């Protein structure tokens, strides 16, 4: 299972159903146009509905800037956490045989099939004032829910599978030969990791991080449960879109949304460039 | 350790919390009309959307891998947009399009089709978020498809349609199934993009994740956890079934 | 070094610490700095923006302290839930007393008798439920009875999640009960017919207004009086306000959250804030934002737009929120029943 792969058009005498080409092309364009391009167009159209001035104005508000900053902070914490976890988990799964391995893989996948709302809910059940650890935390002055920590936890849970999922097939494919060679030549464990393992997986890792980051910045359902939506303090950019929308600031809401859409597009561009330049290294995991 | 902290611990809370109200409490929550209707709606519409995404995704992947045309790369990149676009943004945008005064909503309304604020709206939103999953699982398989087999089929005088049915389809079937299951799993839990367009009528267009939120706002923590757990178990069961199906397909493909 | 500089420095350090280590960022900020968090319901966004600015200026002039007022808005039930789950509000200003009751009973953050601590049932202003219809009232909607006519689309939020929606619902119920020969069974049948005409149930009052005003759905919006006037301002003269023959006296309440102000050391300023809501200055802002002020002078100034109409009260008609909640909105209550028909 691999998400979001792009490749090259087939060459040679493959089945192409050439007669159907125009029909298929037209249908594809129609489907993508209606389903995907139109919503994107609406976001930008609404954002610029009253000109550039009106577009920039809401983005200069302190609350908007705080939301942007918070989104970046949350992503800056949860993405590296998941990157480290992803490498460690992929390493464990690809290199070692142990009992409960398939269980581990299942748990890595689990956040995929969990509703984001549930991903937020579980933290409330744990750390909310009425939750298991809530009273203890409160007595000790530690705030998790309705603070940055809670936002980070919810985001981390939602984006957990992305890096690990990219790396596992690749590392399984590559095998441990090179690492074994390095170890025989007397290199230490960490040296081997940084000189051999990491360079081998760096592009796939970067790719996974990119996906993880896109999702982390755009997450809405999970963070809305744990945010408390205090303006300028616990609203991330997607939540700020909702706040503005409810303030009847439609231009502002779509302006903030267009930043997120822009981030999404930037991710896509980076991804395409990455694949274009390193398609060979990435293709290993594509076959799974 | 990290996994334990971030996944297992919260899940434990989710699994244990409903028992506070006892088995009878869980049972009465699960048999509430609204809960049943919401679960049926969430899983039903998700199934429908994921099924629709199979032909749409296959066609898109086919076009992107088999034909050369200007702008192919751009379109290829755009397929991922639903994945990168925040769900709330998608929800607002889709509502603007399919609402009664929207670009598509207005002509549809003239035809007597109410797109937004009923299950059709939910279906559209779930189509949107599910499409990339099918395209991206099928695309690599279509690319790697063994050329010789197709050529052989061609030399044996198989027609295009026959070749497609006998050679291409069996090869992509496992990928289609896994793309379908991903789109399905994602759709069942989807919240942000759906609540804006759904209309949220009890028993009619109220999705299960929204019901979790509603239960939470009524201070019914156990009830919220019960619905959450039920959703997780059902989608987990569905995924297991799909994985089993995939294994069977893969074996048959090899044989 | 001024308080400002200390605060700034503190925030800078806190932010730097947050980037370095995850936990405890927010707790570092709650220390002794003078900030208040007011957790409120949806339609007070514009009101508290003004009130907060006025109070910060007032507090600065009186004490020299710089006060930061943080604000959170959302559906009343959602907000109460957040406070119960640990959102450390110093004051709560919610759509209905029931939600604050819930905070008192479930989380014990304030005493059960909280409502007697401030004047006027702890409600610094009142409001009521009115109809917002499209310009010229093409469907001829004059009263509650017109809402169940075939072909009339009614927009109201979900009473399960929205405080305003509960007032809407109870006003409709009270009207039906007061009709000649009205019985609870007939009122229930009326509500059932009413909700058959509702095409969308948004989760909050703001969502419903957007659906009606921006998306153009429905013939009539059941709205807070203040929301109805705000819609006229925000969306231009596309709508008319219709006052029904009977409505309900809505008393959105404010309260100090004792446990939280104790923890933050903000009891004095939070109490000052709540009392400020009753001051002539705040009462004027309240009237300006279309809520019905308690202060006679402010009421006289803005009184023209607040039509006098017969209003039932929650205590008089329904025996208080606790009973109303249990009978109508709890799982298995009247609201659930009317959808099962």
Tab-separated table of C-alpha atoms in Angstrom, chain C:
chain	number	residue	atom	x	y	z
C	1	UNK	CA	11.053	47.291	33.945
C	2	UNK	CA	7.359	47.671	33.248
C	3	UNK	CA	4.824	44.898	33.529
C	4	UNK	CA	4.570	44.947	29.781
C	5	UNK	CA	8.227	44.180	29.350
C	6	UNK	CA	8.115	41.423	31.909
C	7	UNK	CA	5.127	39.908	30.157
C	8	UNK	CA	6.799	40.123	26.807
C	9	UNK	CA	9.963	38.589	28.094
C	10	UNK	CA	8.008	35.851	29.790
C	11	UNK	CA	6.183	35.060	26.584
C	12	UNK	CA	9.417	35.047	24.607
C	13	UNK	CA	11.000	32.589	27.018
C	14	UNK	CA	7.890	30.475	27.038
C	15	UNK	CA	7.817	30.319	23.246
C	16	UNK	CA	11.484	29.434	23.076
C	17	UNK	CA	10.934	26.723	25.668
C	18	UNK	CA	8.005	25.365	23.736
C	19	UNK	CA	10.093	24.924	20.642
C	20	UNK	CA	12.809	23.168	22.636
C	21	UNK	CA	10.668	20.912	24.817
C	22	UNK	CA	7.051	20.082	24.315
C	23	UNK	CA	5.252	19.762	27.626
C	24	UNK	CA	4.165	22.529	29.868
C	25	UNK	CA	4.255	25.394	27.486
C	26	UNK	CA	0.867	26.718	28.350
C	27	UNK	CA	1.371	26.132	32.059
C	28	UNK	CA	4.405	28.383	32.003
C	29	UNK	CA	2.141	31.159	30.811
C	30	UNK	CA	-0.635	30.809	33.332
C	31	UNK	CA	1.637	31.891	36.217
C	32	UNK	CA	0.889	35.308	37.662
C	33	UNK	CA	0.530	37.341	34.510
C	34	UNK	CA	-2.695	39.298	34.333
C	35	UNK	CA	-4.810	37.578	31.737
C	36	UNK	CA	-8.467	36.652	31.831
C	37	UNK	CA	-10.167	34.011	29.763
C	38	UNK	CA	-13.836	34.543	29.001
C	39	UNK	CA	-15.437	31.445	27.522
C	40	UNK	CA	-18.618	32.497	25.778
C	41	UNK	CA	-21.235	31.318	23.311
C	42	UNK	CA	-21.506	32.073	19.605
C	43	UNK	CA	-23.411	35.342	19.039
C	44	UNK	CA	-21.425	37.419	21.528
C	45	UNK	CA	-18.308	37.641	19.366
C	46	UNK	CA	-18.768	41.280	18.408
C	47	UNK	CA	-20.091	42.295	21.829
C	48	UNK	CA	-17.182	40.982	23.862
C	49	UNK	CA	-14.654	42.361	21.410
C	50	UNK	CA	-15.903	45.829	22.392
C	51	UNK	CA	-16.549	45.064	26.056
C	52	UNK	CA	-13.078	43.568	26.490
C	53	UNK	CA	-11.380	46.582	24.962
C	54	UNK	CA	-13.426	48.902	27.180
C	55	UNK	CA	-12.703	46.897	30.314
C	56	UNK	CA	-8.964	46.648	29.602
C	57	UNK	CA	-8.831	50.442	29.252
C	58	UNK	CA	-10.890	50.885	32.412
C	59	UNK	CA	-8.698	48.486	34.366
C	60	UNK	CA	-5.538	50.167	33.156
C	61	UNK	CA	-6.822	53.585	34.221
C	62	UNK	CA	-7.866	52.286	37.643
C	63	UNK	CA	-4.910	50.072	38.545
C	64	UNK	CA	-2.200	50.754	35.989
C	65	UNK	CA	-2.108	47.042	35.207
C	66	UNK	CA	-2.136	45.860	31.635
C	67	UNK	CA	-4.780	43.223	31.230
C	68	UNK	CA	-4.947	40.735	28.382
C	69	UNK	CA	-8.431	39.403	27.746
C	70	UNK	CA	-8.635	36.122	25.908
C	71	UNK	CA	-11.842	35.097	24.273
C	72	UNK	CA	-13.265	31.766	23.141
C	73	UNK	CA	-16.552	31.332	21.288
C	74	UNK	CA	-18.562	28.341	20.177
C	75	UNK	CA	-21.804	26.527	20.749
C	76	UNK	CA	-22.843	26.968	24.380
C	77	UNK	CA	-22.821	23.236	25.147
C	78	UNK	CA	-19.458	22.755	23.485
C	79	UNK	CA	-17.987	25.604	25.493
C	80	UNK	CA	-19.347	24.285	28.791
C	81	UNK	CA	-17.958	20.879	27.938
C	82	UNK	CA	-14.556	22.407	27.275
C	83	UNK	CA	-14.574	24.136	30.670
C	84	UNK	CA	-15.620	20.883	32.349
C	85	UNK	CA	-12.799	19.088	30.551
C	86	UNK	CA	-10.271	21.596	31.791
C	87	UNK	CA	-10.362	24.737	29.661
C	88	UNK	CA	-9.367	27.175	32.402
C	89	UNK	CA	-11.950	29.908	31.979
C	90	UNK	CA	-11.916	32.651	34.600
C	91	UNK	CA	-15.426	33.690	33.666
C	92	UNK	CA	-18.072	31.951	31.600
C	93	UNK	CA	-20.779	33.852	29.741
C	94	UNK	CA	-23.048	31.235	28.226
C	95	UNK	CA	-26.349	31.117	26.413
C	96	UNK	CA	-28.250	29.402	29.170
C	97	UNK	CA	-28.005	28.844	32.882
C	98	UNK	CA	-28.225	25.099	32.385
C	99	UNK	CA	-24.776	24.934	30.851
C	100	UNK	CA	-23.258	26.747	33.834
C	101	UNK	CA	-25.247	24.447	36.140
C	102	UNK	CA	-23.552	21.551	34.411
C	103	UNK	CA	-20.125	23.060	35.087
C	104	UNK	CA	-21.122	23.434	38.748
C	105	UNK	CA	-22.421	19.889	39.163
C	106	UNK	CA	-20.022	17.934	36.966
C	107	UNK	CA	-16.747	19.650	37.607
C	108	UNK	CA	-17.570	21.459	40.856
C	109	UNK	CA	-15.690	24.517	39.628
C	110	UNK	CA	-18.231	26.912	41.142
C	111	UNK	CA	-20.894	26.640	43.862
C	112	UNK	CA	-24.396	25.456	42.990
C	113	UNK	CA	-25.903	28.794	44.036
C	114	UNK	CA	-23.850	30.712	41.472
C	115	UNK	CA	-26.881	32.274	39.849
C	116	UNK	CA	-27.745	34.266	42.977
C	117	UNK	CA	-24.318	35.892	43.158
C	118	UNK	CA	-24.908	38.528	40.501
C	119	UNK	CA	-27.849	40.810	39.941
C	120	UNK	CA	-30.773	39.918	37.672
C	121	UNK	CA	-30.299	36.152	37.862
C	122	UNK	CA	-26.674	36.658	36.798
C	123	UNK	CA	-27.894	37.787	33.399
C	124	UNK	CA	-26.458	41.239	32.551
C	125	UNK	CA	-28.765	41.442	29.555
C	126	UNK	CA	-31.694	39.577	28.073
C	127	UNK	CA	-32.716	38.732	24.571
C	128	UNK	CA	-35.502	36.900	22.832
C	129	UNK	CA	-36.245	34.783	19.805
C	130	UNK	CA	-37.534	36.395	16.611
C	131	UNK	CA	-38.020	35.441	12.964
C	132	UNK	CA	-35.759	36.640	10.186
C	133	UNK	CA	-37.472	36.407	6.792
C	134	UNK	CA	-36.492	37.324	3.254
C	135	UNK	CA	-37.158	40.924	2.185
C	136	UNK	CA	-40.855	41.645	1.792
C	137	UNK	CA	-41.752	38.416	3.578
C	138	UNK	CA	-42.833	36.571	0.399
C	139	UNK	CA	-44.185	33.583	2.333
C	140	UNK	CA	-46.244	35.799	4.619
C	141	UNK	CA	-44.803	34.481	7.842
C	142	UNK	CA	-46.342	36.323	10.800
C	143	UNK	CA	-46.402	33.871	13.672
C	144	UNK	CA	-45.368	30.427	14.882
C	145	UNK	CA	-48.379	28.856	13.220
C	146	UNK	CA	-47.087	29.865	9.788
C	147	UNK	CA	-43.917	27.843	10.268
C	148	UNK	CA	-45.661	24.499	9.813
C	149	UNK	CA	-47.371	25.437	6.565
C	150	UNK	CA	-46.398	23.225	3.650
C	151	UNK	CA	-43.614	24.673	1.520
C	152	UNK	CA	-42.145	26.840	4.270
C	153	UNK	CA	-38.519	26.060	5.028
C	154	UNK	CA	-37.407	26.865	8.559
C	155	UNK	CA	-33.751	27.241	9.537
C	156	UNK	CA	-32.760	26.583	13.137
C	157	UNK	CA	-29.684	25.008	14.671
C	158	UNK	CA	-29.648	21.673	16.496
C	159	UNK	CA	-31.098	21.945	20.026
C	160	UNK	CA	-28.765	19.173	21.095
C	161	UNK	CA	-25.702	21.300	20.451
C	162	UNK	CA	-26.834	24.915	20.359
C	163	UNK	CA	-28.104	27.042	23.220
C	164	UNK	CA	-29.963	29.415	20.924
C	165	UNK	CA	-31.717	26.461	19.310
C	166	UNK	CA	-33.040	25.388	22.697
C	167	UNK	CA	-34.571	28.818	23.216
C	168	UNK	CA	-36.085	28.589	19.700
C	169	UNK	CA	-37.519	25.205	20.443
C	170	UNK	CA	-38.934	26.150	23.838
C	171	UNK	CA	-40.496	29.349	22.499
C	172	UNK	CA	-42.256	27.333	19.791
C	173	UNK	CA	-43.394	24.760	22.338
C	174	UNK	CA	-44.720	27.431	24.692
C	175	UNK	CA	-46.676	29.074	21.866
C	176	UNK	CA	-48.255	25.774	20.838
C	177	UNK	CA	-49.150	25.001	24.442
C	178	UNK	CA	-50.869	28.372	24.802
C	179	UNK	CA	-53.089	27.917	21.748
C	180	UNK	CA	-56.760	27.243	22.438
C	181	UNK	CA	-57.049	23.618	23.462
C	182	UNK	CA	-53.261	23.279	23.613
C	183	UNK	CA	-51.923	20.157	25.291
C	184	UNK	CA	-48.395	18.748	25.594
C	185	UNK	CA	-49.326	16.136	22.993
C	186	UNK	CA	-50.510	18.824	20.566
C	187	UNK	CA	-47.417	20.906	21.229
C	188	UNK	CA	-45.291	17.892	20.459
C	189	UNK	CA	-47.196	17.290	17.236
C	190	UNK	CA	-46.697	20.951	16.327
C	191	UNK	CA	-42.949	20.715	16.911
C	192	UNK	CA	-42.820	17.532	14.902
C	193	UNK	CA	-44.457	19.336	11.980
C	194	UNK	CA	-42.143	22.314	12.486
C	195	UNK	CA	-38.985	20.210	12.359
C	196	UNK	CA	-40.286	18.445	9.236
C	197	UNK	CA	-39.893	21.845	7.583
C	198	UNK	CA	-36.283	22.188	8.729
C	199	UNK	CA	-33.907	21.215	5.894
C	200	UNK	CA	-30.601	21.710	7.738
C	201	UNK	CA	-29.644	21.443	11.380
C	202	UNK	CA	-26.398	23.320	11.890
C	203	UNK	CA	-24.498	22.721	15.081
C	204	UNK	CA	-24.495	26.374	16.177
C	205	UNK	CA	-26.468	29.591	15.803
C	206	UNK	CA	-23.778	31.093	13.583
C	207	UNK	CA	-23.870	28.128	11.248
C	208	UNK	CA	-27.620	28.561	10.808
C	209	UNK	CA	-27.341	32.269	10.090
C	210	UNK	CA	-24.695	31.546	7.460
C	211	UNK	CA	-26.883	28.869	5.907
C	212	UNK	CA	-29.833	31.255	5.736
C	213	UNK	CA	-28.068	34.481	4.814
C	214	UNK	CA	-25.016	33.440	2.823
C	215	UNK	CA	-26.161	30.153	1.284
C	216	UNK	CA	-29.675	31.449	0.676
C	217	UNK	CA	-31.447	28.426	2.082
C	218	UNK	CA	-34.853	28.589	3.782
C	219	UNK	CA	-37.706	31.091	4.130
C	220	UNK	CA	-37.366	31.913	7.805
C	221	UNK	CA	-34.554	31.811	10.329
C	222	UNK	CA	-35.386	31.363	14.002
C	223	UNK	CA	-32.806	33.595	15.570
C	224	UNK	CA	-31.676	35.481	18.592
C	225	UNK	CA	-32.974	39.022	18.332
C	226	UNK	CA	-29.384	40.300	18.372
C	227	UNK	CA	-28.357	37.883	15.602
C	228	UNK	CA	-31.294	39.022	13.506
C	229	UNK	CA	-30.240	42.675	13.797
C	230	UNK	CA	-26.600	41.761	13.186
C	231	UNK	CA	-27.618	39.937	10.000
C	232	UNK	CA	-29.254	43.116	8.741
C	233	UNK	CA	-25.955	44.913	9.343
C	234	UNK	CA	-23.697	42.229	7.921
C	235	UNK	CA	-25.655	41.089	4.909
C	236	UNK	CA	-27.411	44.295	3.932
C	237	UNK	CA	-31.133	44.954	3.755
C	238	UNK	CA	-32.025	41.586	2.273
C	239	UNK	CA	-34.121	40.558	5.231
C	240	UNK	CA	-36.982	41.652	7.467
C	241	UNK	CA	-37.428	40.937	11.150
C	242	UNK	CA	-40.786	39.530	12.207
C	243	UNK	CA	-41.866	39.504	15.846
C	244	UNK	CA	-44.168	36.572	16.647
C	245	UNK	CA	-47.182	36.968	18.950
C	246	UNK	CA	-45.334	35.264	21.773
C	247	UNK	CA	-41.710	34.538	22.491
C	248	UNK	CA	-39.448	33.560	25.347
C	249	UNK	CA	-37.348	35.683	27.671
C	250	UNK	CA	-33.828	34.466	27.137
C	251	UNK	CA	-31.423	35.183	29.949
C	252	UNK	CA	-27.834	34.398	28.945
C	253	UNK	CA	-25.900	34.156	32.173
C	254	UNK	CA	-22.424	35.081	33.369
C	255	UNK	CA	-20.473	33.547	36.224
C	256	UNK	CA	-17.132	33.518	37.941
C	257	UNK	CA	-15.383	30.139	37.806
C	258	UNK	CA	-14.128	30.019	41.388
C	259	UNK	CA	-11.646	27.162	41.155
C	260	UNK	CA	-9.970	28.666	38.110
C	261	UNK	CA	-9.650	32.224	39.409
C	262	UNK	CA	-8.227	30.748	42.594
C	263	UNK	CA	-5.643	28.864	40.581
C	264	UNK	CA	-4.793	31.927	38.477
C	265	UNK	CA	-5.018	34.476	41.269
C	266	UNK	CA	-7.457	36.491	39.188
C	267	UNK	CA	-10.470	36.667	41.498
C	268	UNK	CA	-10.328	40.450	41.885
C	269	UNK	CA	-10.053	41.307	38.229
C	270	UNK	CA	-12.560	38.621	37.180
C	271	UNK	CA	-15.095	39.913	39.681
C	272	UNK	CA	-14.409	43.415	38.422
C	273	UNK	CA	-15.030	42.214	34.876
C	274	UNK	CA	-18.397	40.669	35.750
C	275	UNK	CA	-19.523	43.778	37.636
C	276	UNK	CA	-18.353	45.871	34.716
C	277	UNK	CA	-20.920	44.104	32.544
C	278	UNK	CA	-23.607	45.896	34.576
C	279	UNK	CA	-21.935	49.306	34.311
C	280	UNK	CA	-23.492	52.066	32.170
C	281	UNK	CA	-20.595	51.838	29.722
C	282	UNK	CA	-20.954	48.087	29.122
C	283	UNK	CA	-24.737	48.298	29.151
C	284	UNK	CA	-24.506	50.854	26.364
C	285	UNK	CA	-22.322	48.479	24.334
C	286	UNK	CA	-24.818	45.712	25.057
C	287	UNK	CA	-27.624	47.823	23.631
C	288	UNK	CA	-25.492	48.819	20.683
C	289	UNK	CA	-24.977	45.143	19.847
C	290	UNK	CA	-28.737	44.527	19.976
C	291	UNK	CA	-28.961	42.743	23.292
C	292	UNK	CA	-31.616	44.060	25.676
C	293	UNK	CA	-29.776	45.984	28.414
C	294	UNK	CA	-30.818	45.898	32.075
C	295	UNK	CA	-29.781	49.502	32.670
C	296	UNK	CA	-32.828	51.779	32.194
C	297	UNK	CA	-30.790	54.520	30.545
C	298	UNK	CA	-29.293	52.217	27.935
C	299	UNK	CA	-32.660	50.579	27.437
C	300	UNK	CA	-34.218	53.989	26.830
C	301	UNK	CA	-31.495	54.881	24.354
C	302	UNK	CA	-31.845	51.707	22.267
C	303	UNK	CA	-35.389	50.815	23.327
C	304	UNK	CA	-36.977	51.726	19.999
C	305	UNK	CA	-35.689	48.634	18.237
C	306	UNK	CA	-36.635	46.236	21.032
C	307	UNK	CA	-40.289	45.588	20.341
C	308	UNK	CA	-42.339	44.778	23.452
C	309	UNK	CA	-43.993	41.395	23.152
C	310	UNK	CA	-45.437	38.809	25.516
C	311	UNK	CA	-42.702	36.510	26.694
C	312	UNK	CA	-42.794	33.320	28.703
C	313	UNK	CA	-39.922	32.476	31.043
C	314	UNK	CA	-38.064	29.252	31.492
C	315	UNK	CA	-38.858	29.084	35.190
C	316	UNK	CA	-42.507	30.022	34.821
C	317	UNK	CA	-43.353	27.844	31.842
C	318	UNK	CA	-40.974	24.916	32.088
C	319	UNK	CA	-40.062	24.732	35.781
C	320	UNK	CA	-36.429	25.685	35.238
C	321	UNK	CA	-33.691	24.493	32.936
C	322	UNK	CA	-32.997	21.231	34.660
C	323	UNK	CA	-36.551	20.013	34.108
C	324	UNK	CA	-36.733	21.414	30.584
C	325	UNK	CA	-33.454	19.756	29.655
C	326	UNK	CA	-34.495	16.362	31.031
C	327	UNK	CA	-37.948	16.454	29.444
C	328	UNK	CA	-37.016	17.824	26.032
C	329	UNK	CA	-33.366	17.561	25.078
C	330	UNK	CA	-31.904	14.591	26.945
C	331	UNK	CA	-31.524	11.357	24.992
C	332	UNK	CA	-34.985	9.876	24.615
C	333	UNK	CA	-36.670	13.225	25.365
C	334	UNK	CA	-39.310	15.029	23.332
C	335	UNK	CA	-36.818	16.232	20.724
C	336	UNK	CA	-35.653	12.684	20.020
C	337	UNK	CA	-39.259	11.544	19.891
C	338	UNK	CA	-40.361	14.057	17.277
C	339	UNK	CA	-37.691	12.761	14.921
C	340	UNK	CA	-38.817	9.210	15.426
C	341	UNK	CA	-42.322	9.878	14.211
